[in-house]
Amino acid sequence: MHLPTRRPRYAAALVVAALALTGCSAGHDTDSAGSPASSGTTPTANASPSAAATATSPQPRPTGIHSWPTYPAAKQDVPTDVKSAVMAKGYTGQSFLKELAADWHITLRKRQKLTFSEPAWQVGGEAHPTKNSDFQVAAIWDLSGDVRQFYCSATANAPRYEEFLSACVGLDHPGSDAKAAAAWLDGVKPQVDKAFAKEKVPITSPLLRSGNTAAYLRKGAYSPSGTYQLEIFGTSDAKN
């Protein structure tokens, strides 16, 4: 999925609801690598058509959460079929969301029902601490009220954006460890920054696993200064 330079408000948050950690994980439409023809190489006369096709065909993307890369990765290395689940039965995350919104002056909109994927409820909101900068937050619940996904984004020109992301990653789901989550974020952000500066495409971090949840950080050119997207989501497999 590619988000425009000036994102429509809530575009990113609404996409999270579909959990297309599948097609949206990489965040760009085209690969940067050229084909052998564009690089000036010529297949030999003895090369079979099937061999040539294999050489030029893109490698299939990995599938499943257990194939998630352990390094900052671009689209082709991020799994395509990761699905969200409730983080814990009876956990809504409502108090955390409201406190986060109050601390960062984020206006939350009314709850809305989503039907284009699994039916779910969503609440989202945003703030603009300075001109052309923003913070966004969204939460997705199943119809019983248990939270499935928690999402934050921040433009890199927003004041204190790193503190905002650190506050988001401290989501108080059962089994969470706010200090460990903050340390993970401090560790992966420079790695993501470095890979993004080199590759010039959206980059997704390794996962933070905690009980029935996973989290990742992504950076992409969704705004002139660059935008960070942080998502925490429930998984169907527990890992401590």
PDB file of C-alpha atoms in Angstrom:
ATOM      1  CA  MET A   1       0.000   0.000   0.000  1.00  0.00           C
ATOM      2  CA  HIS A   2       1.249   3.500  -0.806  1.00  0.00           C
ATOM      3  CA  LEU A   3       0.108   6.496   1.186  1.00  0.00           C
ATOM      4  CA  PRO A   4       0.357   9.912  -0.483  1.00  0.00           C
ATOM      5  CA  THR A   5       2.783  12.553   0.706  1.00  0.00           C
ATOM      6  CA  ARG A   6      -0.028  14.460   2.385  1.00  0.00           C
ATOM      7  CA  ARG A   7      -2.148  11.664   3.782  1.00  0.00           C
ATOM      8  CA  PRO A   8      -5.899  12.044   3.935  1.00  0.00           C
ATOM      9  CA  ARG A   9      -6.800  12.207   7.619  1.00  0.00           C
ATOM     10  CA  TYR A  10      -7.355   8.738   9.040  1.00  0.00           C
ATOM     11  CA  ALA A  11      -6.241   6.999   5.872  1.00  0.00           C
ATOM     12  CA  ALA A  12      -3.534   5.067   7.704  1.00  0.00           C
ATOM     13  CA  ALA A  13      -5.664   4.296  10.739  1.00  0.00           C
ATOM     14  CA  LEU A  14      -8.540   2.987   8.649  1.00  0.00           C
ATOM     15  CA  VAL A  15      -6.247   0.676   6.753  1.00  0.00           C
ATOM     16  CA  VAL A  16      -5.031  -0.787  10.027  1.00  0.00           C
ATOM     17  CA  ALA A  17      -8.584  -1.912  10.704  1.00  0.00           C
ATOM     18  CA  ALA A  18      -8.478  -4.315   7.776  1.00  0.00           C
ATOM     19  CA  LEU A  19      -5.332  -5.761   9.151  1.00  0.00           C
ATOM     20  CA  ALA A  20      -3.704  -5.884   6.129  1.00  0.00           C
ATOM     21  CA  LEU A  21      -0.444  -6.417   7.823  1.00  0.00           C
ATOM     22  CA  THR A  22      -0.750  -8.380   4.668  1.00  0.00           C
ATOM     23  CA  GLY A  23      -0.650  -6.008   1.682  1.00  0.00           C
ATOM     24  CA  CYS A  24      -0.021  -2.857   3.703  1.00  0.00           C
ATOM     25  CA  SER A  25       3.021  -3.903   5.622  1.00  0.00           C
ATOM     26  CA  ALA A  26       5.563  -2.672   3.142  1.00  0.00           C
ATOM     27  CA  GLY A  27       3.961   0.629   2.298  1.00  0.00           C
ATOM     28  CA  HIS A  28       5.147   1.090  -1.283  1.00  0.00           C
ATOM     29  CA  ASP A  29       3.929   0.108  -4.707  1.00  0.00           C
ATOM     30  CA  THR A  30       7.010  -0.632  -6.734  1.00  0.00           C
ATOM     31  CA  ASP A  31      10.337  -2.287  -6.116  1.00  0.00           C
ATOM     32  CA  SER A  32      13.488  -0.221  -6.548  1.00  0.00           C
ATOM     33  CA  ALA A  33      15.517  -2.986  -8.196  1.00  0.00           C
ATOM     34  CA  GLY A  34      15.587  -3.066 -11.996  1.00  0.00           C
ATOM     35  CA  SER A  35      15.214  -6.116 -14.201  1.00  0.00           C
ATOM     36  CA  PRO A  36      18.276  -7.822 -15.746  1.00  0.00           C
ATOM     37  CA  ALA A  37      17.384  -6.183 -19.060  1.00  0.00           C
ATOM     38  CA  SER A  38      17.493  -2.720 -17.543  1.00  0.00           C
ATOM     39  CA  SER A  39      20.868  -3.415 -15.947  1.00  0.00           C
ATOM     40  CA  GLY A  40      22.439  -4.200 -19.291  1.00  0.00           C
ATOM     41  CA  THR A  41      22.820  -7.971 -18.940  1.00  0.00           C
ATOM     42  CA  THR A  42      21.801 -10.325 -21.733  1.00  0.00           C
ATOM     43  CA  PRO A  43      20.687 -13.952 -21.261  1.00  0.00           C
ATOM     44  CA  THR A  44      22.936 -16.451 -23.000  1.00  0.00           C
ATOM     45  CA  ALA A  45      21.705 -18.322 -26.017  1.00  0.00           C
ATOM     46  CA  ASN A  46      21.757 -21.577 -24.083  1.00  0.00           C
ATOM     47  CA  ALA A  47      19.580 -20.321 -21.248  1.00  0.00           C
ATOM     48  CA  SER A  48      16.211 -22.042 -21.181  1.00  0.00           C
ATOM     49  CA  PRO A  49      12.993 -19.948 -21.096  1.00  0.00           C
ATOM     50  CA  SER A  50      12.165 -21.364 -17.685  1.00  0.00           C
ATOM     51  CA  ALA A  51      15.574 -20.406 -16.322  1.00  0.00           C
ATOM     52  CA  ALA A  52      15.238 -16.900 -17.692  1.00  0.00           C
ATOM     53  CA  ALA A  53      11.790 -16.562 -16.175  1.00  0.00           C
ATOM     54  CA  THR A  54      13.100 -17.749 -12.819  1.00  0.00           C
ATOM     55  CA  ALA A  55      15.930 -15.234 -12.950  1.00  0.00           C
ATOM     56  CA  THR A  56      13.612 -12.294 -13.588  1.00  0.00           C
ATOM     57  CA  SER A  57      10.660 -13.303 -11.418  1.00  0.00           C
ATOM     58  CA  PRO A  58      10.445 -11.694  -7.986  1.00  0.00           C
ATOM     59  CA  GLN A  59      10.840 -14.001  -5.034  1.00  0.00           C
ATOM     60  CA  PRO A  60       7.589 -14.754  -3.198  1.00  0.00           C
ATOM     61  CA  ARG A  61       7.090 -12.836   0.018  1.00  0.00           C
ATOM     62  CA  PRO A  62       7.217 -14.815   3.267  1.00  0.00           C
ATOM     63  CA  THR A  63       4.004 -15.746   5.027  1.00  0.00           C
ATOM     64  CA  GLY A  64       3.016 -15.967   8.679  1.00  0.00           C
ATOM     65  CA  ILE A  65       4.213 -14.153  11.765  1.00  0.00           C
ATOM     66  CA  HIS A  66       7.018 -16.657  12.339  1.00  0.00           C
ATOM     67  CA  SER A  67       8.575 -15.470   9.066  1.00  0.00           C
ATOM     68  CA  TRP A  68       8.738 -11.863  10.237  1.00  0.00           C
ATOM     69  CA  PRO A  69      12.276 -10.591   9.569  1.00  0.00           C
ATOM     70  CA  THR A  70      14.705 -10.020  12.421  1.00  0.00           C
ATOM     71  CA  TYR A  71      16.194  -6.965  10.687  1.00  0.00           C
ATOM     72  CA  PRO A  72      14.732  -3.681   9.351  1.00  0.00           C
ATOM     73  CA  ALA A  73      13.005  -4.823   6.180  1.00  0.00           C
ATOM     74  CA  ALA A  74      11.345  -3.518   3.035  1.00  0.00           C
ATOM     75  CA  LYS A  75       8.133  -4.822   1.479  1.00  0.00           C
ATOM     76  CA  GLN A  76       9.447  -7.995  -0.110  1.00  0.00           C
ATOM     77  CA  ASP A  77      10.703  -9.379   3.211  1.00  0.00           C
ATOM     78  CA  VAL A  78       7.621  -8.673   5.358  1.00  0.00           C
ATOM     79  CA  PRO A  79       4.997 -11.453   5.650  1.00  0.00           C
ATOM     80  CA  THR A  80       1.781 -10.997   3.725  1.00  0.00           C
ATOM     81  CA  ASP A  81      -0.786 -12.892   5.765  1.00  0.00           C
ATOM     82  CA  VAL A  82      -0.417 -11.873   9.420  1.00  0.00           C
ATOM     83  CA  LYS A  83      -3.825 -11.545  11.054  1.00  0.00           C
ATOM     84  CA  SER A  84      -4.740  -9.796  14.290  1.00  0.00           C
ATOM     85  CA  ALA A  85      -6.545 -11.359  17.256  1.00  0.00           C
ATOM     86  CA  VAL A  86      -7.780  -9.968  20.553  1.00  0.00           C
ATOM     87  CA  MET A  87      -4.929  -9.067  22.898  1.00  0.00           C
ATOM     88  CA  ALA A  88      -6.714 -10.575  25.910  1.00  0.00           C
ATOM     89  CA  LYS A  89     -10.285 -11.423  26.782  1.00  0.00           C
ATOM     90  CA  GLY A  90     -11.821  -8.557  28.712  1.00  0.00           C
ATOM     91  CA  TYR A  91      -9.046  -6.062  27.883  1.00  0.00           C
ATOM     92  CA  THR A  92     -10.385  -2.956  26.149  1.00  0.00           C
ATOM     93  CA  GLY A  93      -7.477  -0.493  26.394  1.00  0.00           C
ATOM     94  CA  GLN A  94     -10.044   2.309  26.727  1.00  0.00           C
ATOM     95  CA  SER A  95      -8.420   3.942  29.763  1.00  0.00           C
ATOM     96  CA  PHE A  96      -5.001   3.942  28.125  1.00  0.00           C
ATOM     97  CA  LEU A  97      -6.387   5.438  24.919  1.00  0.00           C
ATOM     98  CA  LYS A  98      -8.237   8.221  26.737  1.00  0.00           C
ATOM     99  CA  GLU A  99      -5.231   9.068  28.906  1.00  0.00           C
ATOM    100  CA  LEU A 100      -2.898   9.109  25.909  1.00  0.00           C
ATOM    101  CA  ALA A 101      -5.290  11.375  24.000  1.00  0.00           C
ATOM    102  CA  ALA A 102      -5.558  13.762  26.960  1.00  0.00           C
ATOM    103  CA  ASP A 103      -1.770  13.910  27.480  1.00  0.00           C
ATOM    104  CA  TRP A 104      -1.113  14.703  23.818  1.00  0.00           C
ATOM    105  CA  HIS A 105      -4.159  16.901  23.135  1.00  0.00           C
ATOM    106  CA  ILE A 106      -5.589  14.470  20.620  1.00  0.00           C
ATOM    107  CA  THR A 107      -9.247  14.855  19.739  1.00  0.00           C
ATOM    108  CA  LEU A 108     -10.908  11.452  19.546  1.00  0.00           C
ATOM    109  CA  ARG A 109     -13.768  11.038  17.123  1.00  0.00           C
ATOM    110  CA  LYS A 110     -16.919   9.052  17.695  1.00  0.00           C
ATOM    111  CA  ARG A 111     -16.750   5.277  17.551  1.00  0.00           C
ATOM    112  CA  GLN A 112     -17.583   3.826  14.153  1.00  0.00           C
ATOM    113  CA  LYS A 113     -18.336   0.327  12.958  1.00  0.00           C
ATOM    114  CA  LEU A 114     -16.105  -1.153  10.312  1.00  0.00           C
ATOM    115  CA  THR A 115     -17.507  -3.740   7.935  1.00  0.00           C
ATOM    116  CA  PHE A 116     -15.085  -3.983   5.025  1.00  0.00           C
ATOM    117  CA  SER A 117     -13.033  -6.633   6.819  1.00  0.00           C
ATOM    118  CA  GLU A 118     -14.020  -8.575   9.917  1.00  0.00           C
ATOM    119  CA  PRO A 119     -16.727  -6.479  11.612  1.00  0.00           C
ATOM    120  CA  ALA A 120     -15.108  -4.319  14.271  1.00  0.00           C
ATOM    121  CA  TRP A 121     -15.299  -1.021  16.122  1.00  0.00           C
ATOM    122  CA  GLN A 122     -12.780   1.775  15.667  1.00  0.00           C
ATOM    123  CA  VAL A 123     -11.991   5.012  17.469  1.00  0.00           C
ATOM    124  CA  GLY A 124      -9.368   7.347  16.044  1.00  0.00           C
ATOM    125  CA  GLY A 125      -8.106  10.850  16.582  1.00  0.00           C
ATOM    126  CA  GLU A 126      -5.357  13.280  15.730  1.00  0.00           C
ATOM    127  CA  ALA A 127      -3.533  16.383  16.834  1.00  0.00           C
ATOM    128  CA  HIS A 128      -1.470  18.968  14.997  1.00  0.00           C
ATOM    129  CA  PRO A 129       1.121  20.269  17.476  1.00  0.00           C
ATOM    130  CA  THR A 130       2.637  22.563  14.836  1.00  0.00           C
ATOM    131  CA  LYS A 131       1.818  23.474  11.265  1.00  0.00           C
ATOM    132  CA  ASN A 132       2.177  20.495   8.904  1.00  0.00           C
ATOM    133  CA  SER A 133       2.937  18.056  11.725  1.00  0.00           C
ATOM    134  CA  ASP A 134       0.617  15.522  13.290  1.00  0.00           C
ATOM    135  CA  PHE A 135       0.068  12.751  15.783  1.00  0.00           C
ATOM    136  CA  GLN A 136      -2.552  10.092  15.096  1.00  0.00           C
ATOM    137  CA  VAL A 137      -3.936   7.328  17.240  1.00  0.00           C
ATOM    138  CA  ALA A 138      -6.502   4.598  16.613  1.00  0.00           C
ATOM    139  CA  ALA A 139      -7.800   1.492  18.331  1.00  0.00           C
ATOM    140  CA  ILE A 140      -9.714  -1.433  16.865  1.00  0.00           C
ATOM    141  CA  TRP A 141     -12.009  -3.675  18.925  1.00  0.00           C
ATOM    142  CA  ASP A 142     -13.927  -6.789  18.042  1.00  0.00           C
ATOM    143  CA  LEU A 143     -17.681  -6.545  18.414  1.00  0.00           C
ATOM    144  CA  SER A 144     -17.525  -7.784  22.013  1.00  0.00           C
ATOM    145  CA  GLY A 145     -15.278  -4.861  22.966  1.00  0.00           C
ATOM    146  CA  ASP A 146     -11.891  -6.594  23.262  1.00  0.00           C
ATOM    147  CA  VAL A 147      -9.059  -4.632  21.654  1.00  0.00           C
ATOM    148  CA  ARG A 148      -7.302  -6.179  18.650  1.00  0.00           C
ATOM    149  CA  GLN A 149      -5.029  -3.399  17.426  1.00  0.00           C
ATOM    150  CA  PHE A 150      -3.570  -0.176  18.746  1.00  0.00           C
ATOM    151  CA  TYR A 151      -1.993   2.252  16.317  1.00  0.00           C
ATOM    152  CA  CYS A 152      -0.027   5.505  16.543  1.00  0.00           C
ATOM    153  CA  SER A 153       1.704   7.610  13.939  1.00  0.00           C
ATOM    154  CA  ALA A 154       3.828  10.739  14.130  1.00  0.00           C
ATOM    155  CA  THR A 155       5.504  12.944  11.568  1.00  0.00           C
ATOM    156  CA  ALA A 156       9.212  13.398  12.171  1.00  0.00           C
ATOM    157  CA  ASN A 157       8.814  17.178  12.328  1.00  0.00           C
ATOM    158  CA  ALA A 158       6.375  17.033  15.249  1.00  0.00           C
ATOM    159  CA  PRO A 159       7.839  18.287  18.540  1.00  0.00           C
ATOM    160  CA  ARG A 160       8.549  15.464  21.012  1.00  0.00           C
ATOM    161  CA  TYR A 161       7.462  12.835  18.502  1.00  0.00           C
ATOM    162  CA  GLU A 162       9.856  10.287  20.016  1.00  0.00           C
ATOM    163  CA  GLU A 163       8.228  10.765  23.416  1.00  0.00           C
ATOM    164  CA  PHE A 164       4.835  10.283  21.813  1.00  0.00           C
ATOM    165  CA  LEU A 165       5.868   6.991  20.232  1.00  0.00           C
ATOM    166  CA  SER A 166       7.391   5.871  23.521  1.00  0.00           C
ATOM    167  CA  ALA A 167       4.129   6.650  25.285  1.00  0.00           C
ATOM    168  CA  CYS A 168       2.211   4.624  22.688  1.00  0.00           C
ATOM    169  CA  VAL A 169       4.403   1.550  22.952  1.00  0.00           C
ATOM    170  CA  GLY A 170       3.690   1.448  26.686  1.00  0.00           C
ATOM    171  CA  LEU A 171       0.174   0.111  26.047  1.00  0.00           C
ATOM    172  CA  ASP A 172      -0.885  -1.628  29.265  1.00  0.00           C
ATOM    173  CA  HIS A 173      -2.202  -4.889  27.830  1.00  0.00           C
ATOM    174  CA  PRO A 174      -1.927  -8.009  30.024  1.00  0.00           C
ATOM    175  CA  GLY A 175       1.672  -9.216  30.081  1.00  0.00           C
ATOM    176  CA  SER A 176       3.050  -5.866  28.939  1.00  0.00           C
ATOM    177  CA  ASP A 177       6.327  -4.419  30.185  1.00  0.00           C
ATOM    178  CA  ALA A 178       6.498  -0.686  29.546  1.00  0.00           C
ATOM    179  CA  LYS A 179      10.231  -0.412  30.284  1.00  0.00           C
ATOM    180  CA  ALA A 180      11.111  -3.309  28.000  1.00  0.00           C
ATOM    181  CA  ALA A 181       8.890  -1.885  25.253  1.00  0.00           C
ATOM    182  CA  ALA A 182      10.543   1.537  25.526  1.00  0.00           C
ATOM    183  CA  ALA A 183      13.983  -0.078  25.363  1.00  0.00           C
ATOM    184  CA  TRP A 184      12.925  -2.043  22.266  1.00  0.00           C
ATOM    185  CA  LEU A 185      11.737   1.150  20.585  1.00  0.00           C
ATOM    186  CA  ASP A 186      14.976   2.956  21.461  1.00  0.00           C
ATOM    187  CA  GLY A 187      16.889   0.078  19.882  1.00  0.00           C
ATOM    188  CA  VAL A 188      14.962  -0.418  16.648  1.00  0.00           C
ATOM    189  CA  LYS A 189      14.313   3.218  15.735  1.00  0.00           C
ATOM    190  CA  PRO A 190      17.937   4.040  14.784  1.00  0.00           C
ATOM    191  CA  GLN A 191      18.084   0.809  12.759  1.00  0.00           C
ATOM    192  CA  VAL A 192      14.894   1.717  10.898  1.00  0.00           C
ATOM    193  CA  ASP A 193      16.144   5.278  10.328  1.00  0.00           C
ATOM    194  CA  LYS A 194      19.417   4.007   8.876  1.00  0.00           C
ATOM    195  CA  ALA A 195      17.742   1.510   6.554  1.00  0.00           C
ATOM    196  CA  PHE A 196      15.160   4.072   5.422  1.00  0.00           C
ATOM    197  CA  ALA A 197      17.870   6.628   4.619  1.00  0.00           C
ATOM    198  CA  LYS A 198      19.700   4.028   2.540  1.00  0.00           C
ATOM    199  CA  GLU A 199      16.834   2.267   0.767  1.00  0.00           C
ATOM    200  CA  LYS A 200      14.443   5.223   0.265  1.00  0.00           C
ATOM    201  CA  VAL A 201      11.420   2.945   0.695  1.00  0.00           C
ATOM    202  CA  PRO A 202       9.230   2.284   3.742  1.00  0.00           C
ATOM    203  CA  ILE A 203      11.064   0.145   6.276  1.00  0.00           C
ATOM    204  CA  THR A 204       9.486  -2.124   8.901  1.00  0.00           C
ATOM    205  CA  SER A 205      11.239  -3.121  12.123  1.00  0.00           C
ATOM    206  CA  PRO A 206      11.595  -6.549  13.722  1.00  0.00           C
ATOM    207  CA  LEU A 207       8.756  -7.468  16.060  1.00  0.00           C
ATOM    208  CA  LEU A 208       8.503  -6.957  19.778  1.00  0.00           C
ATOM    209  CA  ARG A 209       6.748 -10.048  21.141  1.00  0.00           C
ATOM    210  CA  SER A 210       5.020  -9.928  24.520  1.00  0.00           C
ATOM    211  CA  GLY A 211       2.537 -12.624  25.503  1.00  0.00           C
ATOM    212  CA  ASN A 212      -0.327 -12.551  23.007  1.00  0.00           C
ATOM    213  CA  THR A 213       0.813  -9.334  21.332  1.00  0.00           C
ATOM    214  CA  ALA A 214       3.336  -8.141  18.801  1.00  0.00           C
ATOM    215  CA  ALA A 215       4.483  -4.647  17.847  1.00  0.00           C
ATOM    216  CA  TYR A 216       6.441  -3.122  15.007  1.00  0.00           C
ATOM    217  CA  LEU A 217       7.707   0.315  13.945  1.00  0.00           C
ATOM    218  CA  ARG A 218       7.620   1.478  10.346  1.00  0.00           C
ATOM    219  CA  LYS A 219       9.047   4.606   8.717  1.00  0.00           C
ATOM    220  CA  GLY A 220       7.969   5.851   5.310  1.00  0.00           C
ATOM    221  CA  ALA A 221       7.879   8.996   3.190  1.00  0.00           C
ATOM    222  CA  TYR A 222       4.194   9.571   3.922  1.00  0.00           C
ATOM    223  CA  SER A 223       4.951  13.209   4.758  1.00  0.00           C
ATOM    224  CA  PRO A 224       7.756  15.545   3.657  1.00  0.00           C
ATOM    225  CA  SER A 225       9.652  14.977   6.910  1.00  0.00           C
ATOM    226  CA  GLY A 226       8.947  11.237   7.060  1.00  0.00           C
ATOM    227  CA  THR A 227       6.301   9.482   9.160  1.00  0.00           C
ATOM    228  CA  TYR A 228       6.635   6.808  11.831  1.00  0.00           C
ATOM    229  CA  GLN A 229       3.883   4.252  12.277  1.00  0.00           C
ATOM    230  CA  LEU A 230       3.732   2.098  15.401  1.00  0.00           C
ATOM    231  CA  GLU A 231       1.292  -0.784  15.676  1.00  0.00           C
ATOM    232  CA  ILE A 232       0.594  -3.193  18.520  1.00  0.00           C
ATOM    233  CA  PHE A 233      -1.696  -6.089  17.686  1.00  0.00           C
ATOM    234  CA  GLY A 234      -2.988  -9.284  19.229  1.00  0.00           C
ATOM    235  CA  THR A 235      -1.765 -12.577  17.824  1.00  0.00           C
ATOM    236  CA  SER A 236      -3.165 -16.054  17.834  1.00  0.00           C
ATOM    237  CA  ASP A 237       0.089 -17.551  19.115  1.00  0.00           C
ATOM    238  CA  ALA A 238       1.444 -16.611  22.546  1.00  0.00           C
ATOM    239  CA  LYS A 239       5.148 -15.901  22.899  1.00  0.00           C
ATOM    240  CA  ASN A 240       6.852 -14.596  26.046  1.00  0.00           C
TER     241      ASN A 240
END
